Short mmCIF file of C-alpha atoms and ligand atoms in Angstrom, two decimals:
data_model
loop_
_atom_site.label_atom_id
_atom_site.label_comp_id
_atom_site.label_asym_id
_atom_site.label_seq_id
_atom_site.Cartn_x
_atom_site.Cartn_y
_atom_site.Cartn_z
CA MET E 1 0.16 0.04 -0.31
CA LYS E 2 1.00 3.00 -1.19
CA ARG E 3 -1.62 5.06 -1.09
CA ILE E 4 -3.80 5.85 1.08
CA ALA E 5 -7.22 8.29 1.86
CA VAL E 6 -9.04 10.16 4.54
CA LEU E 7 -12.76 11.39 3.95
CA THR E 8 -14.99 12.49 6.65
CA SER E 9 -18.91 11.97 6.09
CA GLY E 10 -22.15 12.79 8.29
CA GLY E 11 -22.89 15.45 10.72
CA ASP E 12 -19.71 17.06 12.49
CA SER E 13 -17.79 16.85 15.30
CA PRO E 14 -15.07 18.67 17.57
CA GLY E 15 -11.63 16.87 17.60
CA MET E 16 -12.52 14.92 13.24
CA ASN E 17 -10.14 17.54 12.21
CA ALA E 18 -7.55 16.07 15.12
CA ALA E 19 -8.63 12.69 13.51
CA VAL E 20 -7.32 13.81 10.09
CA ARG E 21 -4.69 15.63 11.11
CA ALA E 22 -3.13 12.08 12.97
CA VAL E 23 -4.04 10.38 9.26
CA VAL E 24 -2.14 11.92 7.64
CA ARG E 25 0.56 12.53 9.46
CA LYS E 26 1.07 9.41 10.64
CA GLY E 27 0.71 8.15 6.83
CA ILE E 28 3.35 10.23 5.85
CA HIS E 29 5.41 9.33 8.75
CA GLU E 30 5.16 5.57 7.48
CA GLY E 31 6.24 6.54 4.35
CA LEU E 32 2.38 6.86 3.00
CA GLU E 33 1.07 9.49 0.17
CA VAL E 34 -2.72 10.34 1.78
CA PHE E 35 -5.07 12.28 -0.49
CA GLY E 36 -8.17 13.72 1.39
CA ILE E 37 -10.99 13.52 -0.75
CA TYR E 38 -13.39 17.15 0.60
CA GLN E 39 -17.33 16.47 0.95
CA GLY E 40 -17.34 12.88 2.12
CA TYR E 41 -19.08 10.33 -0.19
CA ALA E 42 -20.36 12.99 -2.65
CA GLY E 43 -17.00 14.18 -2.79
CA LEU E 44 -15.65 10.79 -3.81
CA MET E 45 -17.90 10.02 -6.06
CA SER E 46 -17.11 13.85 -7.95
CA ASN E 47 -13.53 13.59 -7.60
CA GLN E 48 -12.95 15.80 -5.12
CA ILE E 49 -9.41 14.51 -4.26
CA LYS E 50 -6.21 16.49 -3.64
CA LYS E 51 -2.92 14.79 -2.06
CA LEU E 52 -2.25 16.85 1.11
CA GLU E 53 1.49 17.41 2.78
CA LEU E 54 2.65 17.76 6.03
CA GLY E 55 1.42 21.46 6.62
CA SER E 56 -2.07 20.97 4.84
CA VAL E 57 -3.15 19.57 7.87
CA GLY E 58 -1.05 22.38 10.36
CA ASP E 59 -3.09 24.35 12.72
CA ILE E 60 -6.16 22.56 12.68
CA ILE E 61 -5.97 20.19 15.73
CA HIS E 62 -8.13 23.04 17.15
CA ARG E 63 -9.94 23.94 14.75
CA GLY E 64 -14.11 22.43 15.67
CA GLY E 65 -15.63 21.04 12.15
CA THR E 66 -13.49 19.72 10.10
CA ILE E 67 -11.25 21.18 6.99
CA LEU E 68 -12.21 18.94 4.57
CA TYR E 69 -15.83 19.40 5.17
CA THR E 70 -18.69 16.59 5.38
CA ALA E 71 -22.25 15.96 3.56
CA ARG E 72 -24.58 13.19 3.25
CA SER E 73 -25.27 11.87 0.02
CA GLU E 74 -28.92 8.82 -0.84
CA GLU E 75 -27.17 8.80 -3.92
CA PHE E 76 -23.86 6.49 -2.28
CA LYS E 77 -26.43 4.59 -1.02
CA LYS E 78 -26.95 2.89 -4.81
CA ASP E 79 -24.30 -0.09 -6.03
CA GLU E 80 -23.33 2.21 -8.74
CA ALA E 81 -22.04 4.95 -6.94
CA GLN E 82 -19.62 3.16 -5.14
CA TYR E 83 -18.22 0.85 -7.83
CA GLN E 84 -18.31 4.71 -9.51
CA ALA E 85 -16.11 5.77 -6.07
CA ILE E 86 -14.05 2.71 -6.15
CA LYS E 87 -12.68 3.02 -10.09
CA ASN E 88 -12.20 7.06 -8.46
CA LEU E 89 -9.66 6.16 -6.53
CA ARG E 90 -8.18 2.87 -7.98
CA ASP E 91 -7.79 5.58 -11.05
CA LEU E 92 -5.75 7.29 -8.40
CA GLN E 93 -3.49 4.48 -7.47
CA ILE E 94 -4.98 5.15 -3.99
CA ASP E 95 -5.85 1.76 -1.99
CA GLY E 96 -6.66 2.01 0.76
CA LEU E 97 -9.06 4.41 2.19
CA VAL E 98 -10.52 5.89 6.37
CA VAL E 99 -13.91 6.76 7.05
CA ILE E 100 -14.30 9.18 9.67
CA GLY E 101 -18.00 9.42 10.46
CA GLY E 102 -20.97 8.11 12.49
CA ASP E 103 -23.18 5.06 11.57
CA GLY E 104 -24.32 5.95 8.83
CA SER E 105 -21.53 6.47 7.44
CA TYR E 106 -19.45 2.58 8.90
CA ARG E 107 -23.11 1.45 6.60
CA GLY E 108 -21.17 3.56 3.11
CA ALA E 109 -17.07 2.03 4.67
CA ALA E 110 -18.26 -1.12 4.80
CA LYS E 111 -20.50 -1.26 1.16
CA LEU E 112 -16.71 -0.11 -0.58
CA THR E 113 -15.23 -2.88 1.25
CA GLU E 114 -17.51 -5.03 0.62
CA LYS E 115 -17.06 -4.60 -3.18
CA GLY E 116 -13.21 -5.36 -1.78
CA PHE E 117 -11.76 -1.58 -1.62
CA PRO E 118 -10.27 -1.44 1.88
CA CYS E 119 -11.66 0.97 4.41
CA ILE E 120 -11.56 1.59 8.31
CA GLY E 121 -14.34 3.17 10.57
CA LEU E 122 -13.09 6.04 12.91
CA PRO E 123 -16.35 6.87 15.39
CA GLY E 124 -16.46 10.96 14.03
CA THR E 125 -20.18 12.06 15.97
CA ILE E 126 -20.49 14.61 18.99
CA ASP E 127 -24.27 11.33 19.77
CA ASN E 128 -22.33 9.16 20.90
CA ASP E 129 -23.81 6.24 19.60
CA ILE E 130 -21.39 3.70 18.43
CA PRO E 131 -20.79 0.35 20.10
CA GLY E 132 -17.01 -1.38 20.58
CA THR E 133 -15.87 2.67 21.59
CA ASP E 134 -15.98 3.64 24.70
CA TYR E 135 -16.53 7.71 23.47
CA THR E 136 -16.39 8.83 20.13
CA ILE E 137 -14.51 11.96 18.79
CA GLY E 138 -16.53 14.96 19.80
CA PHE E 139 -18.80 14.37 22.47
CA ASP E 140 -16.04 15.41 25.41
CA THR E 141 -16.41 18.92 23.68
CA ALA E 142 -20.58 18.35 22.82
CA LEU E 143 -20.53 17.60 26.75
CA ASN E 144 -18.90 20.63 28.00
CA THR E 145 -20.67 22.72 25.43
CA ILE E 146 -24.11 22.03 27.08
CA VAL E 147 -22.49 21.74 30.70
CA ASP E 148 -21.35 24.99 30.15
CA SER E 149 -24.18 26.57 28.52
CA ILE E 150 -26.92 25.09 31.65
CA ASP E 151 -24.43 26.56 34.24
CA LYS E 152 -25.53 29.88 32.57
CA ILE E 153 -29.08 29.15 32.08
CA ARG E 154 -29.06 28.10 35.55
CA ASP E 155 -27.80 31.47 36.73
CA THR E 156 -31.21 32.95 35.03
CA ALA E 157 -33.23 30.28 36.49
CA THR E 158 -32.41 30.64 39.38
CA SER E 159 -32.97 33.96 39.93
CA HIS E 160 -36.54 34.06 38.87
CA ASP E 161 -37.49 30.76 40.37
CA ARG E 162 -38.24 29.10 36.87
CA THR E 163 -38.19 25.57 35.02
CA PHE E 164 -36.24 25.04 32.51
CA ILE E 165 -36.68 22.66 29.52
CA ILE E 166 -32.67 22.21 28.04
CA GLU E 167 -33.56 19.65 25.06
CA VAL E 168 -29.95 18.94 23.62
CA MET E 169 -28.85 16.34 20.84
CA GLY E 170 -27.98 13.29 20.20
CA ARG E 171 -30.37 10.62 17.52
CA HIS E 172 -31.64 8.41 19.43
CA ALA E 173 -29.41 8.32 21.40
CA GLY E 174 -29.36 9.33 25.80
CA ASP E 175 -25.41 10.20 26.30
CA LEU E 176 -25.40 13.94 25.53
CA ALA E 177 -28.20 14.48 27.81
CA LEU E 178 -28.05 11.96 30.48
CA TYR E 179 -24.01 13.26 30.98
CA SER E 180 -24.89 17.15 30.78
CA GLY E 181 -27.85 16.03 33.34
CA LEU E 182 -25.36 14.46 35.74
CA SER E 183 -22.86 17.23 35.14
CA VAL E 184 -25.37 19.95 36.26
CA GLY E 185 -26.73 18.61 38.89
CA ALA E 186 -30.26 18.77 37.14
CA GLU E 187 -33.57 17.26 38.70
CA THR E 188 -34.52 15.31 35.83
CA ILE E 189 -33.35 13.30 32.72
CA LEU E 190 -34.95 12.39 30.45
CA ILE E 191 -33.27 10.20 27.70
CA PRO E 192 -34.96 7.43 24.66
CA GLU E 193 -33.07 4.23 26.11
CA ARG E 194 -36.17 4.72 29.88
CA LYS E 195 -39.90 4.67 30.17
CA PHE E 196 -40.92 8.02 32.20
CA GLU E 197 -43.72 8.25 33.78
CA LEU E 198 -44.81 12.03 33.15
CA ALA E 199 -47.06 12.69 36.51
CA GLU E 200 -43.14 11.59 38.79
CA VAL E 201 -41.40 13.60 36.63
CA VAL E 202 -43.92 16.96 38.54
CA GLU E 203 -44.32 14.87 41.67
CA LYS E 204 -40.79 15.27 42.17
CA LEU E 205 -40.35 19.36 40.71
CA ASN E 206 -42.96 19.49 42.81
CA LYS E 207 -41.25 18.54 45.90
CA GLY E 208 -38.30 20.13 44.91
CA ILE E 209 -39.74 23.43 44.46
CA GLU E 210 -41.51 22.45 48.31
CA ARG E 211 -37.84 21.63 50.25
CA GLY E 212 -37.05 25.19 48.15
CA LYS E 213 -34.88 24.55 45.45
CA LYS E 214 -35.27 27.47 43.45
CA HIS E 215 -35.17 26.64 39.63
CA SER E 216 -34.89 23.61 37.45
CA ILE E 217 -33.85 21.70 35.09
CA ILE E 218 -34.70 18.93 32.96
CA VAL E 219 -32.46 17.82 30.72
CA LEU E 220 -34.16 16.39 27.19
CA ALA E 221 -33.15 14.17 25.31
CA GLU E 222 -33.71 14.95 21.39
CA GLY E 223 -34.35 11.19 20.76
CA VAL E 224 -37.53 11.49 23.08
CA CYS E 225 -39.69 14.40 22.60
CA SER E 226 -38.94 18.08 21.49
CA ALA E 227 -38.70 20.67 23.81
CA ASN E 228 -41.80 22.44 22.40
CA GLU E 229 -44.06 19.37 22.66
CA PHE E 230 -42.73 19.10 26.15
CA ALA E 231 -43.26 21.98 27.59
CA ALA E 232 -47.05 22.28 26.04
CA THR E 233 -48.05 18.95 27.51
CA LEU E 234 -46.76 19.96 30.89
CA LYS E 235 -48.66 23.35 31.30
CA GLU E 236 -51.74 21.61 29.25
CA ASN E 237 -52.20 17.98 32.06
CA TYR E 238 -50.03 20.38 35.16
CA SER E 239 -50.74 23.89 34.36
CA LEU E 240 -46.58 24.10 34.64
CA GLU E 241 -45.28 26.87 33.39
CA THR E 242 -41.65 26.64 32.21
CA ARG E 243 -38.77 27.72 29.58
CA ILE E 244 -37.05 26.60 26.73
CA THR E 245 -34.29 26.12 25.36
CA VAL E 246 -32.73 24.22 22.24
CA LEU E 247 -29.01 24.30 21.92
CA GLY E 248 -29.25 23.62 18.97
CA HIS E 249 -26.19 23.77 16.25
CA ILE E 250 -23.77 25.19 18.66
CA GLN E 251 -23.70 21.27 20.47
CA ARG E 252 -21.37 20.78 16.89
CA GLY E 253 -19.24 23.36 17.27
CA GLY E 254 -15.95 24.34 19.29
CA SER E 255 -12.86 24.13 19.52
CA PRO E 256 -12.19 20.08 20.46
CA THR E 257 -11.13 19.15 24.14
CA GLY E 258 -7.57 18.29 25.10
CA PHE E 259 -9.94 14.42 25.39
CA ASP E 260 -11.57 14.50 22.10
CA ARG E 261 -7.82 15.67 20.69
CA VAL E 262 -5.69 12.42 22.24
CA LEU E 263 -8.45 10.34 21.15
CA ALA E 264 -8.98 11.34 17.37
CA SER E 265 -4.88 11.52 17.31
CA ARG E 266 -4.65 8.10 19.14
CA LEU E 267 -7.80 6.70 16.98
CA GLY E 268 -6.05 8.15 13.48
CA ALA E 269 -2.47 6.78 13.75
CA ARG E 270 -3.88 3.16 14.51
CA ALA E 271 -5.95 3.29 11.02
CA VAL E 272 -2.89 3.77 9.42
CA GLU E 273 -1.14 0.49 11.34
CA LEU E 274 -4.60 -1.71 10.28
CA LEU E 275 -4.28 -0.83 6.71
CA LEU E 276 -0.71 -1.53 6.68
CA GLU E 277 -0.85 -4.53 7.79
CA GLY E 278 -3.55 -4.89 5.67
CA LYS E 279 -6.63 -5.61 7.25
CA ALA E 280 -10.11 -3.92 6.02
CA GLY E 281 -13.46 -3.77 7.65
CA LYS E 282 -12.93 -2.67 10.76
CA ALA E 283 -14.19 -0.24 13.09
CA VAL E 284 -10.94 1.68 15.88
CA GLY E 285 -12.23 2.33 18.65
CA MET E 286 -11.22 2.84 22.36
CA GLN E 287 -12.46 0.51 25.27
CA LYS E 288 -11.14 1.05 28.89
CA GLN E 289 -7.78 3.18 27.60
CA GLN E 290 -6.89 1.09 24.89
CA ILE E 291 -7.63 0.88 21.41
CA VAL E 292 -9.21 -1.81 20.11
CA GLU E 293 -10.80 -2.68 16.16
CA HIS E 294 -14.61 -4.72 15.63
CA ASN E 295 -15.53 -5.64 12.31
CA PHE E 296 -17.97 -2.93 10.88
CA GLN E 297 -20.59 -6.41 11.24
CA ASP E 298 -20.50 -6.34 14.22
CA ILE E 299 -20.55 -2.72 15.11
CA LEU E 300 -23.76 -2.16 12.86
CA LYS E 301 -25.55 -5.31 14.33
CA GLU E 302 -25.51 -3.84 17.90
CA LYS E 303 -27.33 -1.48 19.91
CA ASP E 304 -24.36 0.59 22.07
CA PRO E 305 -24.86 0.50 25.66
CA LEU E 306 -26.15 2.89 27.74
CA PRO E 307 -24.37 3.23 30.80
CA GLU E 308 -26.05 1.48 33.18
CA GLY E 309 -24.03 2.46 36.52
CA VAL E 310 -24.06 6.30 35.48
CA TYR E 311 -27.63 6.43 34.78
CA THR E 312 -28.62 5.08 38.44
CA LEU E 313 -26.59 7.59 39.79
CA SER E 314 -27.92 10.25 38.01
CA GLN E 315 -31.56 9.38 39.51
CA GLN E 316 -29.86 7.97 42.48
CA LEU E 317 -28.40 11.73 43.05
CA SER E 318 -30.93 13.69 41.49
CA ILE E 319 -33.88 13.56 44.55
P1 ADP J 401 -23.93 9.70 10.35
O1 ADP J 401 -22.77 9.19 9.53
O2 ADP J 401 -23.36 10.55 11.07
O3 ADP J 401 -24.61 8.81 10.86
P2 ADP J 401 -25.56 9.58 8.40
O4 ADP J 401 -26.45 8.84 8.68
O5 ADP J 401 -25.83 10.78 7.47
O6 ADP J 401 -24.09 9.97 9.04
O7 ADP J 401 -24.56 8.96 7.49
C1 ADP J 401 -23.95 9.76 5.95
C2 ADP J 401 -23.82 8.81 5.00
O8 ADP J 401 -22.81 7.81 4.79
C3 ADP J 401 -24.59 9.30 3.41
O9 ADP J 401 -25.30 10.39 3.63
C4 ADP J 401 -24.82 8.30 3.36
O10 ADP J 401 -24.09 8.86 2.61
C5 ADP J 401 -23.93 6.77 3.82
N1 ADP J 401 -25.11 6.68 4.16
C6 ADP J 401 -25.96 5.45 5.00
N2 ADP J 401 -26.10 4.48 4.97
C7 ADP J 401 -25.74 4.14 4.36
C8 ADP J 401 -25.87 2.50 3.85
N3 ADP J 401 -26.39 1.95 4.07
N4 ADP J 401 -25.27 2.22 2.19
C9 ADP J 401 -24.27 3.53 1.90
N5 ADP J 401 -24.00 4.29 2.15
C10 ADP J 401 -24.89 4.96 3.55
O1 F6P J 402 -25.58 12.83 13.97
C1 F6P J 402 -25.11 14.08 14.75
C2 F6P J 402 -26.78 14.50 15.04
O2 F6P J 402 -26.19 15.96 15.64
C3 F6P J 402 -27.39 14.86 15.93
O3 F6P J 402 -27.11 14.18 17.24
C4 F6P J 402 -28.59 15.19 15.85
O4 F6P J 402 -30.08 14.95 15.12
C5 F6P J 402 -28.25 15.61 13.82
O5 F6P J 402 -27.00 15.07 13.53
C6 F6P J 402 -28.73 16.29 12.72
O6 F6P J 402 -28.69 16.86 11.77
P1 F6P J 402 -28.33 18.40 11.19
O7 F6P J 402 -27.23 18.86 10.83
O8 F6P J 402 -28.68 17.43 9.38
O9 F6P J 402 -29.42 19.01 11.37
#
């Protein structure tokens, strides 16, 4: 293997740049030529491919977003599009590809590998919803952005004796809501992985108010419902007045934390090693501080488990 390529795909996440940098620098360190594919799979189909040098990835380790840009492409789900992508890579004598993205991006990489083109996946998503890794690249930064925002909301919530509903991202996963809720001492954390009774949520809020709590924070994962819907339900059924904040895409931006930079650097370097070892169809992750790899097929059929101990603790501490 003499030439490899790297792309970012799906929703961006802070630390993707650090991962791109690690792939490029480790690749060059190992004597490879490394190419960047712009705009994810869409750019792969339309040949937006450029050779990257050491300097191409200078001054990016601290930047959010992705210098390679990213995209979502329905077209790429078709077999013909995948064969075209492989042809474009082969025409440039590229023999291996590192895909940085979420589970959708892994599905694309698995398809290319099945069709004979070796791919390695790195978990780039704020959602922390990829099995086979304790953390995904970007989760820690997004978590800290949420915590910082809720700390601010808490100031005004206390001044006004208010109940706030904060809607956080995560798609179908509750990790961002769970970890941020625990971090800010939220009164209530609502996640799609756990059922809840509205009456119990309200009872708990009322008990807190009776005990003299000056504010209540409800952290709501977007996978449960929207903050708007939840606020309307509380008002309609319990005449409970709330304020809502939808944090939105602010959660996806910003300079990656040290944790995300280290994670991205370690995973990126390992991806290159795997390609050099002739391995393909692997998703790289970190479990118990060790860098590990799993087959795409295994990762894609599993469901990422919720850290049960963290959930139980959040319930015990938010009385
Ligand atoms: P993420 O990678 O963050 O989960 P998406 O689910 O949007 O984001 O997936 C990113 C891209 O991966 C999609 O736009 C599509 O191009 C590709 N992809 C997703 N699912 C498949 C699939 N089943 N087969 C081929 N490509 C896929
Ligand atoms: O997967 C990352 C994520 O930010 C999810 O948390 C969220 O549901 C989704 O992407 C938003 O996607 P878009 O940026 O396309 O609105």
